[in-house]
mmCIF file of C-alpha atoms in Angstrom:
data_model
loop_
_atom_site.group_PDB
_atom_site.id
_atom_site.type_symbol
_atom_site.label_atom_id
_atom_site.label_comp_id
_atom_site.label_asym_id
_atom_site.label_seq_id
_atom_site.Cartn_x
_atom_site.Cartn_y
_atom_site.Cartn_z
ATOM 1 C CA MET A 25 31.949 -234.214 97.789
ATOM 2 C CA THR A 26 32.286 -234.146 101.833
ATOM 3 C CA LYS A 27 30.591 -231.981 103.821
ATOM 4 C CA GLN A 28 33.426 -229.768 104.579
ATOM 5 C CA HIS A 29 34.135 -228.918 100.841
ATOM 6 C CA ARG A 30 30.977 -228.418 99.788
ATOM 7 C CA GLY A 31 30.714 -224.740 97.983
ATOM 8 C CA CYS A 32 34.624 -224.262 98.039
ATOM 9 C CA TYR A 33 34.931 -225.448 94.567
ATOM 10 C CA PRO A 34 34.728 -222.962 91.226
ATOM 11 C CA ASN A 35 31.829 -222.356 89.147
ATOM 12 C CA LEU A 36 30.615 -221.045 86.399
ATOM 13 C CA GLN A 37 30.370 -217.396 87.549
ATOM 14 C CA ILE A 38 34.086 -217.455 88.277
ATOM 15 C CA ILE A 39 34.741 -218.699 84.656
ATOM 16 C CA ARG A 40 32.746 -216.097 83.199
ATOM 17 C CA LYS A 41 34.113 -213.207 85.380
ATOM 18 C CA PHE A 42 37.781 -214.763 84.282
ATOM 19 C CA LYS A 43 36.893 -214.563 80.614
ATOM 20 C CA GLU A 44 35.185 -211.063 80.815
ATOM 21 C CA GLY A 45 38.658 -210.008 82.511
ATOM 22 C CA ALA A 46 37.298 -208.899 85.913
ATOM 23 C CA SER A 47 40.781 -209.309 87.680
ATOM 24 C CA MET A 48 43.251 -208.598 84.475
ATOM 25 C CA LYS A 49 41.606 -205.714 82.495
ATOM 26 C CA ASN A 50 44.922 -204.466 81.052
ATOM 27 C CA TYR A 51 45.424 -207.671 79.034
ATOM 28 C CA ASP A 52 44.089 -209.052 75.616
ATOM 29 C CA THR A 53 40.648 -210.923 76.312
ATOM 30 C CA ARG A 54 41.068 -212.635 72.980
ATOM 31 C CA GLN A 55 43.788 -214.393 74.419
ATOM 32 C CA ARG A 56 42.285 -215.213 77.318
ATOM 33 C CA ASP A 57 39.263 -216.612 75.804
ATOM 34 C CA LEU A 58 41.244 -218.099 73.462
ATOM 35 C CA LEU A 59 43.134 -220.230 76.222
ATOM 36 C CA VAL A 60 40.211 -221.079 78.411
ATOM 37 C CA ASP A 61 38.490 -222.337 75.640
ATOM 38 C CA PHE A 62 41.126 -224.722 74.402
ATOM 39 C CA LEU A 63 41.707 -225.735 78.234
ATOM 40 C CA GLU A 64 37.839 -226.535 78.854
ATOM 41 C CA GLN A 65 38.124 -228.604 75.399
ATOM 42 C CA HIS A 66 41.070 -230.831 77.208
ATOM 43 C CA PRO A 67 39.628 -231.252 80.760
ATOM 44 C CA ASP A 68 41.022 -234.607 80.909
ATOM 45 C CA GLN A 69 44.697 -233.908 80.241
ATOM 46 C CA LEU A 70 47.827 -232.723 81.853
ATOM 47 C CA LEU A 71 49.508 -230.311 79.550
ATOM 48 C CA SER A 72 52.769 -228.371 79.926
ATOM 49 C CA VAL A 73 52.926 -224.887 79.274
ATOM 50 C CA GLN A 74 55.120 -225.697 76.032
ATOM 51 C CA GLN A 75 52.353 -227.804 74.868
ATOM 52 C CA ILE A 76 49.586 -225.085 75.466
ATOM 53 C CA ALA A 77 51.520 -222.479 73.678
ATOM 54 C CA GLN A 78 52.228 -224.535 70.884
ATOM 55 C CA ALA A 79 48.377 -225.541 70.262
ATOM 56 C CA LEU A 80 47.751 -221.847 70.692
ATOM 57 C CA HIS A 81 50.288 -220.788 68.494
ATOM 58 C CA GLU A 82 48.579 -220.048 65.449
ATOM 59 C CA GLN A 83 46.278 -217.695 67.293
ATOM 60 C CA GLN A 84 49.497 -215.830 67.907
ATOM 61 C CA ILE A 85 48.901 -216.019 71.453
ATOM 62 C CA SER A 86 52.118 -215.246 73.339
ATOM 63 C CA LEU A 87 54.087 -217.475 76.026
ATOM 64 C CA SER A 88 54.169 -214.752 78.307
ATOM 65 C CA ALA A 89 50.182 -214.547 77.745
ATOM 66 C CA VAL A 90 49.960 -218.223 78.648
ATOM 67 C CA TYR A 91 52.107 -217.868 81.945
ATOM 68 C CA ARG A 92 50.089 -214.961 82.955
ATOM 69 C CA ASN A 93 46.503 -216.559 82.314
ATOM 70 C CA LEU A 94 47.544 -219.949 83.758
ATOM 71 C CA SER A 95 48.757 -218.084 87.091
ATOM 72 C CA GLN A 96 45.352 -216.509 87.240
ATOM 73 C CA LEU A 97 43.770 -219.613 86.695
ATOM 74 C CA GLU A 98 45.292 -221.186 89.227
ATOM 75 C CA THR A 99 44.553 -218.483 91.631
ATOM 76 C CA LYS A 100 40.873 -218.661 90.956
ATOM 77 C CA GLY A 101 40.838 -222.600 91.360
ATOM 78 C CA LEU A 102 40.030 -223.454 87.772
ATOM 79 C CA ILE A 103 43.197 -225.479 86.994
ATOM 80 C CA ARG A 104 45.233 -227.686 88.923
ATOM 81 C CA LYS A 105 49.235 -227.424 88.483
ATOM 82 C CA SER A 106 51.340 -230.503 89.267
ATOM 83 C CA ILE A 107 54.598 -231.552 88.854
ATOM 84 C CA LYS A 108 55.070 -235.502 88.054
ATOM 85 C CA SER A 109 57.496 -237.253 89.923
ATOM 86 C CA GLY A 110 60.927 -237.472 89.431
ATOM 87 C CA GLY A 111 60.485 -234.281 87.183
ATOM 88 C CA ARG A 112 60.578 -230.564 87.299
ATOM 89 C CA ALA A 113 58.246 -229.526 84.410
ATOM 90 C CA ALA A 114 54.846 -228.592 85.505
ATOM 91 C CA TYR A 115 51.792 -229.801 84.234
ATOM 92 C CA TYR A 116 48.187 -228.162 84.498
ATOM 93 C CA GLN A 117 44.825 -229.493 83.971
ATOM 94 C CA TYR A 118 41.536 -227.640 83.660
ATOM 95 C CA ILE A 119 39.150 -228.527 86.931
ATOM 96 C CA GLY A 120 36.726 -225.654 86.019
ATOM 97 C CA THR A 121 34.000 -228.402 84.820
ATOM 98 C CA PRO A 122 31.527 -229.833 86.922
ATOM 99 C CA ASP A 123 32.533 -233.178 85.977
ATOM 100 C CA CYS A 124 35.772 -232.641 88.217
ATOM 101 C CA HIS A 125 33.894 -231.966 91.254
ATOM 102 C CA SER A 126 32.600 -235.270 92.084
ATOM 103 C CA HIS A 127 35.289 -237.442 90.487
ATOM 104 C CA LEU A 128 39.052 -238.495 91.621
ATOM 105 C CA HIS A 129 41.372 -237.929 88.652
ATOM 106 C CA MET A 130 43.404 -241.303 87.551
ATOM 107 C CA THR A 131 46.813 -240.336 85.488
ATOM 108 C CA CYS A 132 48.380 -243.178 83.622
ATOM 109 C CA THR A 133 52.374 -242.721 84.230
ATOM 110 C CA CYS A 134 52.841 -244.552 80.968
ATOM 111 C CA CYS A 135 50.846 -242.648 78.360
ATOM 112 C CA GLY A 136 49.975 -239.387 80.496
ATOM 113 C CA LYS A 137 46.402 -239.495 80.215
ATOM 114 C CA THR A 138 44.103 -238.451 82.874
ATOM 115 C CA PHE A 139 40.658 -240.117 83.528
ATOM 116 C CA HIS A 140 37.572 -239.584 86.043
ATOM 117 C CA MET A 141 37.361 -242.215 88.403
ATOM 118 C CA ASN A 142 33.554 -243.694 88.310
ATOM 119 C CA SER A 143 31.577 -241.118 90.888
ATOM 120 C CA GLU A 144 30.060 -244.274 92.750
ATOM 121 C CA HIS A 145 33.663 -245.624 93.431
ATOM 122 C CA THR A 146 35.178 -241.981 94.215
ATOM 123 C CA ALA A 147 32.005 -241.562 96.817
ATOM 124 C CA ARG A 148 32.906 -245.143 98.362
ATOM 125 C CA LEU A 149 36.409 -244.435 98.648
ATOM 126 C CA THR A 150 36.418 -241.180 100.250
ATOM 127 C CA ARG A 151 33.160 -242.478 102.568
ATOM 128 C CA ALA A 152 35.598 -245.338 103.390
ATOM 129 C CA MET A 153 38.504 -242.942 104.417
ATOM 130 C CA ALA A 154 36.054 -240.756 106.332
ATOM 131 C CA GLU A 155 34.790 -243.336 108.279
ATOM 132 C CA LEU A 156 37.610 -245.940 108.796
ATOM 133 C CA ASP A 157 40.374 -243.419 108.813
ATOM 134 C CA GLY A 158 38.747 -240.218 109.817
ATOM 135 C CA PHE A 159 40.599 -238.465 106.882
ATOM 136 C CA ASP A 160 38.684 -235.874 104.656
ATOM 137 C CA LEU A 161 39.880 -236.336 101.119
ATOM 138 C CA ASP A 162 40.035 -232.985 98.924
ATOM 139 C CA ILE A 163 39.118 -235.104 95.682
ATOM 140 C CA LEU A 164 39.576 -231.695 93.268
ATOM 141 C CA ASN A 165 43.193 -231.852 94.539
ATOM 142 C CA THR A 166 44.047 -235.192 94.428
ATOM 143 C CA VAL A 167 45.335 -237.525 91.722
ATOM 144 C CA LEU A 168 45.981 -241.025 91.672
ATOM 145 C CA TYR A 169 48.812 -242.750 89.736
ATOM 146 C CA GLY A 170 49.230 -245.817 88.016
ATOM 147 C CA THR A 171 48.964 -247.711 84.721
ATOM 148 C CA CYS A 172 45.620 -247.424 82.515
ATOM 149 C CA GLN A 173 43.638 -250.347 81.061
ATOM 150 C CA SER A 174 45.527 -249.615 77.035
ATOM 151 C CA CYS A 175 48.724 -249.410 78.957
ATOM 152 C CA HIS A 176 48.499 -252.816 80.613
ATOM 153 C CA GLN A 177 47.223 -254.449 77.359
ATOM 154 C CA LYS A 178 50.368 -253.324 75.260
#
């Protein structure tokens, strides 16, 4: 993590406040808790709203509740919203875990799985960019796209 970006990442207090409904007192806390719990269990996946809603359908979470809570999570910096190149659909990834703060994310364009880059490799890359190019990479908001090892072997 570069000096400039220290302290700007979400922490557990933000997650707790969100789950407690500090900014959304009028909405169903059960739905919010189930959504956050689901996202915490899938931190390395890019998920569409439809995938999230389908996974939470049995818990009777409405599509509007998913949209509303995703919007709030994005505002709080706990999820990243991205749109794959050539597409229109938005995908969301939970980044509220401590692991996400020191790793670059790598997403396979074949299978869609997202991985954490080794933290030493991340540090070397960001350090080289800063020293050689004078560029301070925001690792929390950067995703590298390519082909994963499993897909290469197919």
